[in-house]
Tab-separated table of C-alpha atoms and ligand atoms in Angstrom:
chain	number	residue	atom	x	y	z
Z	5	UNK	CA	51.532	-44.757	24.894
Z	6	UNK	CA	53.409	-42.545	22.925
Z	7	UNK	CA	50.165	-40.856	20.185
Z	8	UNK	CA	48.539	-40.358	23.915
Z	9	UNK	CA	51.302	-38.473	24.866
Z	10	UNK	CA	51.823	-36.414	21.723
Z	11	UNK	CA	48.057	-35.595	22.104
Z	12	UNK	CA	47.914	-34.252	25.697
Z	13	UNK	CA	51.158	-32.302	24.629
Z	14	UNK	CA	49.084	-30.393	21.639
Z	15	UNK	CA	46.037	-30.360	23.795
Z	16	UNK	CA	48.250	-28.340	26.026
Z	17	UNK	CA	50.262	-26.038	23.326
Z	18	UNK	CA	46.933	-25.295	21.668
Z	19	UNK	CA	44.730	-24.601	24.983
Z	20	UNK	CA	47.375	-22.161	26.740
Z	21	UNK	CA	47.483	-20.559	23.487
Z	22	UNK	CA	44.139	-20.085	23.108
Z	23	UNK	CA	44.051	-19.030	26.322
Z	24	UNK	CA	46.438	-16.516	26.062
Z	25	UNK	CA	44.640	-15.185	22.507
Z	26	UNK	CA	41.665	-14.985	24.275
Z	27	UNK	CA	43.138	-12.700	26.839
Z	28	UNK	CA	44.868	-9.934	24.995
Z	29	UNK	CA	43.012	-7.856	23.288
Z	30	UNK	CA	44.231	-4.730	20.980
Z	31	UNK	CA	45.565	-1.932	22.241
Z	32	UNK	CA	42.249	-0.164	21.210
Z	33	UNK	CA	40.935	-1.622	23.608
Z	34	UNK	CA	42.807	-1.808	26.188
Z	35	UNK	CA	43.764	2.163	26.378
Z	36	UNK	CA	39.686	3.270	25.596
Z	37	UNK	CA	38.948	1.182	28.564
Z	38	UNK	CA	42.091	2.543	31.235
Z	39	UNK	CA	41.366	6.251	30.618
Z	40	UNK	CA	37.936	5.453	32.371
Z	41	UNK	CA	36.902	7.682	30.513
Z	42	UNK	CA	33.099	7.804	29.828
Z	43	UNK	CA	32.790	8.588	26.251
Z	44	UNK	CA	35.662	6.803	25.208
Z	45	UNK	CA	34.975	3.683	27.066
Z	46	UNK	CA	31.143	3.166	25.756
Z	47	UNK	CA	31.677	2.274	22.377
Z	48	UNK	CA	33.668	-0.707	23.588
Z	49	UNK	CA	31.181	-1.898	25.688
Z	50	UNK	CA	28.373	-1.429	22.603
Z	51	UNK	CA	30.401	-2.824	19.953
Z	52	UNK	CA	31.686	-5.642	21.977
Z	53	UNK	CA	27.147	-6.723	22.098
Z	54	UNK	CA	27.599	-6.207	18.037
Z	55	UNK	CA	27.270	-8.397	14.814
Z	56	UNK	CA	31.096	-6.968	13.789
Z	57	UNK	CA	33.193	-8.526	17.278
Z	58	UNK	CA	31.204	-11.567	16.418
Z	59	UNK	CA	32.386	-11.463	13.198
Z	60	UNK	CA	35.840	-10.012	13.754
Z	61	UNK	CA	35.782	-6.929	12.920
Z	62	UNK	CA	37.008	-4.688	15.431
Z	63	UNK	CA	37.671	-0.650	15.866
Z	64	UNK	CA	40.536	-0.419	12.874
Z	65	UNK	CA	38.610	-1.843	10.938
Z	66	UNK	CA	35.907	1.052	10.927
Z	67	UNK	CA	38.177	3.485	12.121
Z	68	UNK	CA	41.694	2.761	10.826
Z	69	UNK	CA	44.757	3.196	13.004
Z	70	UNK	CA	47.828	0.257	13.934
Z	71	UNK	CA	45.709	-1.802	16.472
Z	72	UNK	CA	49.480	-3.308	17.909
Z	73	UNK	CA	50.912	-0.237	18.464
Z	74	UNK	CA	50.146	1.536	21.170
Z	75	UNK	CA	53.128	4.772	20.549
Z	76	UNK	CA	51.336	4.988	16.669
Z	77	UNK	CA	48.071	3.750	16.839
Z	78	UNK	CA	45.718	6.630	16.233
Z	79	UNK	CA	48.361	8.554	13.930
Z	80	UNK	CA	47.626	9.361	11.243
Z	81	UNK	CA	50.905	7.604	9.226
Z	82	UNK	CA	49.177	4.700	10.847
Z	83	UNK	CA	45.661	5.417	8.668
Z	84	UNK	CA	43.799	6.500	11.727
Z	85	UNK	CA	41.134	8.525	10.506
Z	86	UNK	CA	39.243	9.110	13.327
Z	87	UNK	CA	35.997	10.303	13.456
Z	88	UNK	CA	33.518	10.136	10.302
Z	89	UNK	CA	30.911	14.014	9.901
Z	90	UNK	CA	27.189	13.332	9.490
Z	91	UNK	CA	27.464	13.037	5.692
Z	92	UNK	CA	30.724	10.452	5.566
Z	93	UNK	CA	29.129	7.466	7.597
Z	94	UNK	CA	27.615	6.404	3.918
Z	95	UNK	CA	31.077	5.505	2.377
Z	96	UNK	CA	33.296	5.643	5.414
Z	97	UNK	CA	30.276	1.999	6.227
Z	98	UNK	CA	30.391	1.395	2.296
Z	99	UNK	CA	33.865	0.437	2.012
Z	100	UNK	CA	32.859	-2.998	3.464
Z	101	UNK	CA	28.657	-2.753	2.618
Z	102	UNK	CA	29.438	-1.272	-1.089
Z	103	UNK	CA	25.911	-2.663	-2.360
Z	104	UNK	CA	24.012	-1.458	0.405
Z	105	UNK	CA	25.876	1.977	-0.393
Z	106	UNK	CA	25.099	2.392	-3.984
Z	107	UNK	CA	21.394	1.600	-3.280
Z	108	UNK	CA	21.228	3.907	0.056
Z	109	UNK	CA	23.562	6.735	-1.793
Z	110	UNK	CA	20.607	6.624	-5.589
Z	111	UNK	CA	18.120	6.737	-2.677
Z	112	UNK	CA	15.688	9.818	-1.464
Z	113	UNK	CA	17.728	9.274	1.794
Z	114	UNK	CA	21.159	9.709	0.007
Z	115	UNK	CA	20.098	12.278	-1.764
Z	116	UNK	CA	19.124	14.654	0.737
Z	117	UNK	CA	22.049	14.456	3.117
Z	118	UNK	CA	22.241	15.958	5.622
Z	119	UNK	CA	18.475	15.676	6.203
Z	120	UNK	CA	17.616	12.807	5.746
Z	121	UNK	CA	19.026	9.637	7.741
Z	122	UNK	CA	23.058	8.163	7.679
Z	123	UNK	CA	23.517	4.210	8.356
Z	124	UNK	CA	23.679	5.250	12.243
Z	125	UNK	CA	21.029	6.816	12.284
Z	126	UNK	CA	18.992	3.824	11.827
Z	127	UNK	CA	21.674	0.964	12.840
Z	128	UNK	CA	23.707	2.859	15.396
Z	129	UNK	CA	27.312	3.380	15.152
Z	130	UNK	CA	29.183	0.310	17.874
Z	131	UNK	CA	26.226	-2.056	17.735
Z	132	UNK	CA	24.765	-3.215	14.716
Z	133	UNK	CA	22.485	-6.216	15.129
Z	134	UNK	CA	21.784	-8.275	12.829
Z	135	UNK	CA	19.294	-6.762	10.075
Z	136	UNK	CA	15.868	-7.231	9.527
Z	137	UNK	CA	12.153	-5.670	8.474
Z	138	UNK	CA	12.253	-5.258	12.256
Z	139	UNK	CA	13.879	-1.626	12.120
Z	140	UNK	CA	11.200	-0.487	10.135
Z	141	UNK	CA	9.322	0.669	13.037
Z	142	UNK	CA	6.931	3.873	13.838
Z	143	UNK	CA	9.712	5.379	16.215
Z	144	UNK	CA	12.545	5.189	14.319
Z	145	UNK	CA	10.829	6.437	10.793
Z	146	UNK	CA	8.240	8.738	12.358
Z	147	UNK	CA	11.100	11.157	13.565
Z	148	UNK	CA	11.420	13.277	10.247
Z	149	UNK	CA	7.996	12.761	8.226
Z	150	UNK	CA	4.915	10.928	8.508
Z	151	UNK	CA	4.799	6.380	8.926
Z	152	UNK	CA	2.685	5.942	6.635
Z	153	UNK	CA	5.062	5.167	3.241
Z	154	UNK	CA	7.487	3.084	5.370
Z	155	UNK	CA	4.526	0.875	6.228
Z	156	UNK	CA	3.145	-0.286	3.135
Z	157	UNK	CA	7.622	-1.022	2.462
Z	158	UNK	CA	7.541	-2.624	5.535
Z	159	UNK	CA	3.862	-4.757	4.611
Z	160	UNK	CA	5.785	-6.207	1.114
Z	161	UNK	CA	8.785	-6.587	3.371
Z	162	UNK	CA	7.127	-8.856	5.065
Z	163	UNK	CA	5.047	-10.735	3.446
Z	164	UNK	CA	7.768	-11.990	0.709
Z	165	UNK	CA	10.422	-12.688	4.116
Z	166	UNK	CA	6.958	-15.129	5.268
Z	167	UNK	CA	7.795	-16.709	2.183
Z	168	UNK	CA	10.950	-16.848	2.120
Z	169	UNK	CA	11.297	-18.406	5.850
Z	170	UNK	CA	8.794	-21.112	4.557
Z	171	UNK	CA	10.745	-21.573	1.869
Z	172	UNK	CA	13.471	-22.282	3.928
Z	173	UNK	CA	12.004	-25.059	5.905
Z	174	UNK	CA	11.057	-26.984	2.916
Z	175	UNK	CA	13.621	-27.243	1.936
Z	176	UNK	CA	15.543	-28.824	5.587
Z	177	UNK	CA	12.759	-31.256	5.347
Z	178	UNK	CA	13.983	-32.729	1.898
Z	179	UNK	CA	17.656	-32.240	3.172
Z	180	UNK	CA	17.064	-34.123	6.181
Z	181	UNK	CA	15.451	-36.548	3.966
Z	182	UNK	CA	18.041	-37.367	2.122
Z	183	UNK	CA	17.415	-34.976	-1.066
Z	184	UNK	CA	20.522	-32.880	-2.760
Z	185	UNK	CA	19.597	-29.717	-1.437
Z	186	UNK	CA	22.427	-27.530	-2.710
Z	187	UNK	CA	20.767	-25.948	-6.178
Z	188	UNK	CA	17.859	-25.082	-4.596
Z	189	UNK	CA	19.540	-23.584	-1.184
Z	190	UNK	CA	21.564	-21.306	-3.958
Z	191	UNK	CA	18.221	-20.223	-5.732
Z	192	UNK	CA	16.841	-19.244	-2.159
Z	193	UNK	CA	19.735	-17.663	-1.086
Z	194	UNK	CA	20.145	-15.343	-4.106
Z	195	UNK	CA	16.881	-14.610	-4.139
Z	196	UNK	CA	16.638	-14.134	-0.246
Z	197	UNK	CA	19.881	-11.030	-0.910
Z	198	UNK	CA	18.264	-9.289	-4.057
Z	199	UNK	CA	15.649	-8.711	-1.839
Z	200	UNK	CA	17.500	-7.665	1.212
Z	201	UNK	CA	19.538	-5.524	-0.956
Z	202	UNK	CA	15.591	-3.791	-1.999
Z	203	UNK	CA	15.592	-1.897	1.195
Z	204	UNK	CA	17.897	1.122	1.376
Z	205	UNK	CA	16.127	1.887	-2.319
Z	206	UNK	CA	13.004	2.742	0.401
Z	207	UNK	CA	10.827	4.288	-3.047
Z	208	UNK	CA	7.659	3.074	-2.530
Z	209	UNK	CA	6.331	2.002	-5.949
Z	210	UNK	CA	9.765	0.435	-6.883
Z	211	UNK	CA	9.715	-1.722	-4.064
Z	212	UNK	CA	6.630	-3.173	-4.966
Z	213	UNK	CA	7.477	-3.707	-8.763
Z	214	UNK	CA	10.390	-5.364	-7.426
Z	215	UNK	CA	8.118	-7.278	-5.155
Z	216	UNK	CA	6.802	-8.982	-7.929
Z	217	UNK	CA	9.380	-10.009	-9.957
Z	218	UNK	CA	11.157	-11.958	-6.555
Z	219	UNK	CA	8.215	-13.370	-5.889
Z	220	UNK	CA	8.321	-15.129	-9.427
Z	221	UNK	CA	12.363	-16.099	-8.446
Z	222	UNK	CA	10.750	-17.849	-5.572
Z	223	UNK	CA	8.006	-19.710	-7.703
Z	224	UNK	CA	10.464	-21.113	-9.379
Z	225	UNK	CA	12.408	-22.269	-6.340
Z	226	UNK	CA	8.827	-23.227	-4.747
Z	227	UNK	CA	8.240	-25.688	-7.842
Z	228	UNK	CA	11.791	-27.536	-7.283
Z	229	UNK	CA	10.106	-27.902	-3.720
Z	230	UNK	CA	6.789	-29.459	-4.958
Z	231	UNK	CA	8.486	-32.102	-7.322
Z	232	UNK	CA	11.012	-33.431	-4.395
Z	233	UNK	CA	8.246	-33.387	-1.709
Z	234	UNK	CA	6.266	-35.400	-4.487
Z	235	UNK	CA	9.167	-37.800	-4.635
Z	236	UNK	CA	9.205	-38.312	-1.459
Z	237	UNK	CA	6.059	-38.177	-0.900
Z	238	UNK	CA	5.590	-41.492	-3.546
Z	239	UNK	CA	8.599	-43.099	-1.827
Z	240	UNK	CA	6.938	-43.030	1.311
Z	241	UNK	CA	3.978	-44.867	0.671
Z	242	UNK	CA	5.870	-47.612	-1.245
Z	243	UNK	CA	7.916	-47.499	2.111
Z	244	UNK	CA	4.659	-47.549	3.982
Z	245	UNK	CA	3.442	-50.253	1.430
Z	246	UNK	CA	6.559	-52.992	1.971
Z	247	UNK	CA	6.662	-52.583	5.566
Z	248	UNK	CA	2.834	-53.461	5.709
Z	249	UNK	CA	3.899	-56.210	3.746
Z	250	UNK	CA	6.971	-57.668	6.233
Z	251	UNK	CA	4.209	-57.636	8.373
Z	252	UNK	CA	1.549	-59.915	6.921
Z	253	UNK	CA	4.534	-61.930	5.299
Z	254	UNK	CA	5.751	-62.546	8.829
Z	255	UNK	CA	2.221	-63.251	10.471
Z	256	UNK	CA	1.636	-65.320	7.723
Z	257	UNK	CA	4.723	-66.953	8.544
Z	258	UNK	CA	4.003	-67.559	12.002
Z	259	UNK	CA	0.411	-68.950	11.358
Z	260	UNK	CA	2.545	-71.671	9.100
Z	261	UNK	CA	4.999	-72.871	11.744
Z	262	UNK	CA	2.470	-73.132	13.815
Z	263	UNK	CA	0.622	-75.308	11.982
Z	264	UNK	CA	3.522	-77.486	10.687
Z	265	UNK	CA	4.295	-77.406	14.582
Z	266	UNK	CA	0.865	-78.392	15.464
Z	267	UNK	CA	0.669	-81.096	11.939
Z	268	UNK	CA	4.358	-82.677	13.315
E	15	HEC	C1	47.071	4.987	24.438
E	15	HEC	C2	45.546	4.927	24.054
E	15	HEC	C3	45.235	5.321	23.881
E	15	HEC	C4	45.210	3.515	22.175
E	15	HEC	C5	45.707	2.786	22.056
E	15	HEC	C6	44.018	4.334	21.421
E	15	HEC	N1	43.194	5.244	21.751
E	15	HEC	FE1	41.547	6.350	20.875
E	15	HEC	N2	41.904	7.837	22.280
E	15	HEC	C7	42.716	7.924	23.740
E	15	HEC	C8	42.311	9.016	24.224
E	15	HEC	C9	42.517	9.575	25.246
E	15	HEC	C10	40.933	9.382	23.247
E	15	HEC	C11	40.160	11.377	23.240
E	15	HEC	C12	41.316	11.920	23.335
E	15	HEC	C13	41.995	12.079	21.761
E	15	HEC	O1	41.154	12.444	20.980
E	15	HEC	O2	42.932	12.519	21.254
E	15	HEC	C14	40.314	8.684	22.005
E	15	HEC	C15	40.124	9.076	21.067
E	15	HEC	C16	39.304	7.654	20.071
E	15	HEC	C17	39.179	8.499	19.127
E	15	HEC	C18	37.666	10.110	18.374
E	15	HEC	C19	38.876	10.938	18.208
E	15	HEC	C20	37.685	11.891	18.374
E	15	HEC	O3	38.102	12.764	17.475
E	15	HEC	O4	36.573	12.330	18.748
E	15	HEC	C21	38.441	7.022	18.046
E	15	HEC	C22	37.712	7.316	17.201
E	15	HEC	C23	39.883	6.434	18.738
E	15	HEC	N3	39.807	6.689	19.672
E	15	HEC	C24	39.920	5.271	18.049
E	15	HEC	C25	41.077	4.614	18.528
E	15	HEC	C26	41.413	3.023	17.111
E	15	HEC	C27	40.562	2.697	16.533
E	15	HEC	C28	42.094	2.849	18.339
E	15	HEC	C29	43.461	1.649	18.039
E	15	HEC	C30	43.931	1.426	16.309
E	15	HEC	C31	42.654	3.462	19.525
E	15	HEC	N4	41.481	5.058	19.429
E	15	HEC	C32	43.497	3.401	19.904
E	15	HEC	C33	43.073	6.563	23.618
E	15	HEC	C34	43.797	5.954	23.106
E	16	HEC	C1	31.414	-0.560	12.251
E	16	HEC	C2	32.097	0.502	12.825
E	16	HEC	C3	33.010	0.954	13.666
E	16	HEC	C4	33.562	-0.264	14.675
E	16	HEC	C5	33.743	-1.291	14.361
E	16	HEC	C6	34.217	0.951	15.691
E	16	HEC	N1	33.328	2.106	15.524
E	16	HEC	FE1	33.732	3.826	16.940
E	16	HEC	N2	32.787	4.825	15.845
E	16	HEC	C7	32.143	4.704	14.372
E	16	HEC	C8	31.155	5.863	13.892
E	16	HEC	C9	30.289	5.310	12.606
E	16	HEC	C10	31.461	7.343	14.836
E	16	HEC	C11	30.748	8.127	14.693
E	16	HEC	C12	29.327	8.089	15.505
E	16	HEC	C13	27.977	9.305	14.694
E	16	HEC	O1	28.363	10.124	14.381
E	16	HEC	O2	26.883	9.580	15.572
E	16	HEC	C14	32.043	6.501	15.712
E	16	HEC	C15	32.684	7.019	17.132
E	16	HEC	C16	33.874	6.601	17.815
E	16	HEC	C17	33.987	7.830	19.500
E	16	HEC	C18	33.838	9.013	19.542
E	16	HEC	C19	32.486	8.524	20.543
E	16	HEC	C20	31.097	8.321	19.850
E	16	HEC	O3	30.672	7.259	20.428
E	16	HEC	O4	30.972	8.774	19.305
E	16	HEC	C21	34.859	6.843	19.612
E	16	HEC	C22	36.063	6.881	20.660
E	16	HEC	C23	34.932	5.442	18.648
E	16	HEC	N3	33.792	5.530	17.847
E	16	HEC	C24	36.215	4.743	19.431
E	16	HEC	C25	35.498	3.374	18.670
E	16	HEC	C26	36.632	2.284	19.778
E	16	HEC	C27	37.110	2.103	21.132
E	16	HEC	C28	36.043	0.664	18.959
E	16	HEC	C29	36.462	-0.763	19.217
E	16	HEC	C30	35.928	-0.903	19.846
E	16	HEC	C31	35.168	1.132	17.887
E	16	HEC	N4	35.229	2.676	17.942
E	16	HEC	C32	34.374	0.824	16.904
E	16	HEC	C33	32.097	3.705	13.783
E	16	HEC	C34	32.243	2.408	14.243
E	17	HEC	C1	35.914	-3.577	7.523
E	17	HEC	C2	34.607	-4.346	7.312
E	17	HEC	C3	32.925	-3.393	7.644
E	17	HEC	C4	32.750	-1.972	7.941
E	17	HEC	C5	33.635	-0.306	7.873
E	17	HEC	C6	31.527	-1.837	8.803
E	17	HEC	N1	31.061	-2.937	8.105
E	17	HEC	FE1	29.358	-3.807	8.593
E	17	HEC	N2	29.204	-5.973	8.849
E	17	HEC	C7	31.188	-6.350	8.362
E	17	HEC	C8	31.136	-7.230	8.345
E	17	HEC	C9	32.458	-8.596	7.883
E	17	HEC	C10	29.910	-8.141	8.945
E	17	HEC	C11	28.941	-9.955	9.053
E	17	HEC	C12	28.800	-10.250	7.771
E	17	HEC	C13	27.617	-10.223	7.287
E	17	HEC	O1	26.503	-10.341	7.859
E	17	HEC	O2	27.530	-8.993	5.956
E	17	HEC	C14	28.569	-7.095	8.760
E	17	HEC	C15	27.307	-7.019	9.771
E	17	HEC	C16	27.082	-5.355	9.537
E	17	HEC	C17	25.411	-5.587	9.570
E	17	HEC	C18	24.105	-7.360	10.115
E	17	HEC	C19	24.135	-7.723	8.480
E	17	HEC	C20	23.001	-8.873	8.618
E	17	HEC	O3	23.577	-9.342	7.524
E	17	HEC	O4	22.383	-8.559	8.727
E	17	HEC	C21	24.938	-4.446	9.349
E	17	HEC	C22	23.556	-4.067	9.632
E	17	HEC	C23	26.076	-3.483	9.334
E	17	HEC	N3	27.149	-4.307	9.412
E	17	HEC	C24	25.849	-2.189	9.488
E	17	HEC	C25	27.588	-1.568	9.083
E	17	HEC	C26	27.390	0.034	9.774
E	17	HEC	C27	26.290	0.895	9.970
E	17	HEC	C28	28.251	0.658	9.382
E	17	HEC	C29	29.248	1.115	9.526
E	17	HEC	C30	29.332	2.254	10.629
E	17	HEC	C31	29.413	-1.016	9.019
E	17	HEC	N4	28.680	-2.002	9.453
E	17	HEC	C32	31.210	-0.942	8.587
E	17	HEC	C33	32.386	-5.472	7.745
E	17	HEC	C34	32.154	-3.817	7.787
E	18	HEC	C1	16.449	4.512	7.197
E	18	HEC	C2	17.128	3.274	7.609
E	18	HEC	C3	17.585	2.810	7.494
E	18	HEC	C4	19.353	3.350	6.787
E	18	HEC	C5	19.843	5.105	7.044
E	18	HEC	C6	19.664	2.007	5.705
E	18	HEC	N1	19.830	1.222	6.617
E	18	HEC	FE1	20.440	-0.746	6.870
E	18	HEC	N2	18.621	-1.280	6.642
E	18	HEC	C7	17.786	-1.037	7.409
E	18	HEC	C8	16.830	-1.889	7.388
E	18	HEC	C9	15.254	-1.663	7.494
E	18	HEC	C10	17.419	-3.378	6.616
E	18	HEC	C11	16.168	-4.518	7.042
E	18	HEC	C12	16.214	-5.097	5.486
E	18	HEC	C13	15.949	-6.239	5.199
E	18	HEC	O1	15.865	-7.603	5.708
E	18	HEC	O2	14.788	-6.544	4.520
E	18	HEC	C14	19.009	-3.272	6.806
E	18	HEC	C15	19.620	-4.108	6.074
E	18	HEC	C16	21.270	-3.509	5.882
E	18	HEC	C17	22.348	-4.759	6.104
E	18	HEC	C18	21.869	-5.980	6.003
E	18	HEC	C19	21.242	-6.148	4.144
E	18	HEC	C20	22.218	-6.528	3.688
E	18	HEC	O3	21.917	-6.146	2.200
E	18	HEC	O4	23.700	-6.879	3.799
E	18	HEC	C21	23.220	-4.316	6.244
E	18	HEC	C22	24.760	-4.861	5.851
E	18	HEC	C23	23.238	-2.321	6.108
E	18	HEC	N3	21.363	-2.405	6.497
E	18	HEC	C24	23.517	-1.410	5.941
E	18	HEC	C25	23.816	0.111	5.987
E	18	HEC	C26	24.591	0.492	5.926
E	18	HEC	C27	26.141	0.139	5.265
E	18	HEC	C28	23.757	2.233	5.446
E	18	HEC	C29	25.021	3.331	4.536
E	18	HEC	C30	25.004	3.667	3.729
E	18	HEC	C31	22.501	1.633	5.731
E	18	HEC	N4	22.054	0.725	6.373
E	18	HEC	C32	21.435	2.830	6.413
E	18	HEC	C33	17.486	0.340	7.484
E	18	HEC	C34	18.277	1.300	7.360
E	19	HEC	C1	16.514	11.339	9.959
E	19	HEC	C2	15.018	11.809	8.883
E	19	HEC	C3	14.947	10.501	8.560
E	19	HEC	C4	14.731	9.613	9.418
E	19	HEC	C5	14.711	9.008	10.310
E	19	HEC	C6	13.952	8.848	8.357
E	19	HEC	N1	13.331	9.476	7.203
E	19	HEC	FE1	12.675	8.482	5.192
E	19	HEC	N2	13.086	10.262	4.376
E	19	HEC	C7	13.151	11.498	4.845
E	19	HEC	C8	14.005	13.020	3.598
E	19	HEC	C9	14.873	13.940	4.401
E	19	HEC	C10	13.254	12.023	2.998
E	19	HEC	C11	13.116	12.829	1.489
E	19	HEC	C12	11.785	14.248	1.521
E	19	HEC	C13	10.850	13.169	1.314
E	19	HEC	O1	9.809	12.801	0.853
E	19	HEC	O2	9.487	13.183	2.595
E	19	HEC	C14	12.602	10.986	3.260
E	19	HEC	C15	11.575	10.124	2.101
E	19	HEC	C16	11.662	8.568	2.642
E	19	HEC	C17	10.965	7.932	1.542
E	19	HEC	C18	10.625	8.236	0.247
E	19	HEC	C19	11.361	7.594	-1.185
E	19	HEC	C20	10.946	8.399	-2.477
E	19	HEC	O3	11.841	8.345	-3.270
E	19	HEC	O4	9.730	8.708	-2.717
E	19	HEC	C21	10.053	6.274	2.421
E	19	HEC	C22	9.725	5.747	1.453
E	19	HEC	C23	11.277	6.712	3.536
E	19	HEC	N3	11.735	7.983	3.728
E	19	HEC	C24	11.050	6.059	4.502
E	19	HEC	C25	11.821	5.748	5.850
E	19	HEC	C26	11.834	4.697	6.444
E	19	HEC	C27	11.721	3.029	6.518
E	19	HEC	C28	12.118	5.070	7.391
E	19	HEC	C29	12.859	4.426	8.890
E	19	HEC	C30	13.680	3.599	8.885
E	19	HEC	C31	12.583	6.191	7.334
E	19	HEC	N4	12.254	6.327	6.307
E	19	HEC	C32	13.347	6.804	8.420
E	19	HEC	C33	14.255	11.559	6.029
E	19	HEC	C34	14.339	10.187	6.953
């Protein structure tokens, strides 16, 4: 009985704590919404739909400032950096996305700033979504040049992505059947990451060559998957034999029993 009371009290404490926390947003969001000004409210609304919001990355993580103190929230002393210039955006986003920034700065896009697109051109400033090959599309990529080179890159990336997702399904299936999938998952994850990192280089020949390398990495993963699938197949065959054996035994036993009953 004591335990139950204790649990009920705990539930209330944490329940209220959660409700309080969910209601209380940081001062950046509160004040921007209170101003009623479209240009200050819009970033909040957009941000709420983003991967950053989902992952706990808020206004101050990008813009700096103090999200807890209304009076100094946007003071330079509190680290507020405001709105970056077009050319500054790669550094601005790149403080967290370091690998992407490095590849981007080496690319024709990074080198031709401000003619080239920056992170926000392709990902938006406040409503970044989970990235994928879908971002390479005619509407976006033919704003400044023809679509032809973009399409070649897209084709290479898409076929690799297909291979990766089908391997991933096969590994999941092995895992459901009790195989240790940890190692294979790690290998696939590493290959997937190095593959996705290619995109920002936007150099057709280089990407085609690296796609070749990645296919041979994927080949290694596939061999391991095949090996385990073979074991699984054999296990299923043995399993089927055992079931058949048991069925036949049961039938024979039943027949024997009936005959014994007849005799007595
Ligand atoms: C007390 C209200 C208030 C708080 C708190 C507040 N802001 Fe603002 N913010 C404003 C107003 C008003 C403007 C527009 C006028 C200006 O730039 O000062 C603005 C403008 C901005 C701009 C655009 C600046 C520019 O140069 O165009 C950014 C970015 C920004 N806020 C981010 C933040 C962040 C991040 C926080 C929290 C760390 C924050 N704000 C907290 C009221 C607030
Ligand atoms: C992922 C980083 C990131 C986050 C998180 C973020 N911002 Fe921004 N914000 C930017 C960038 C980049 C720009 C400049 C956009 C441009 O140049 O087109 C910007 C611009 C702004 C502006 C200027 C007006 C505009 O729309 O360009 C305001 C105001 C602003 N942000 C407020 C906020 C507030 C409030 C939050 C929190 C709800 C927030 N931002 C969260 C990256 C971010
Ligand atoms: C304070 C660190 C931080 C800053 C600054 C930041 N991000 Fe992010 N970003 C994250 C985290 C954390 C995630 C979610 C985990 C992940 O997917 O990497 C994320 C996810 C993303 C994703 C989705 C990644 C995926 O796997 O599909 C994109 C796209 C993205 N950010 C773009 C941007 C852009 C553009 C900017 C600048 C306007 C920016 N980020 C600034 C931390 C940051
Ligand atoms: C020309 C358009 C374009 C520009 C410019 C661009 N990206 Fe991307 N980004 C993409 C595409 C397309 C993908 C999807 C790649 C994939 O899934 O194969 C992507 C993927 C991502 C991812 C998820 C993949 C990963 O490796 O983590 C992040 C994070 C990201 N971009 C951040 C940024 C940042 C930060 C910048 C600026 C330094 C930037 N992007 C500039 C088009 C762009
Ligand atoms: C804001 C303008 C702009 C947008 C939008 C843009 N690009 Fe570019 N792109 C450039 C500039 C500038 C260059 C360098 C000059 C050239 O080669 O045309 C370039 C070059 C390229 C190159 C050649 C790179 C090399 O090293 O040979 C490829 C491939 C490319 N872009 C792909 C894309 C893709 C894919 C997208 C869409 C996701 C895209 N671009 C969107 C401006 C843009």
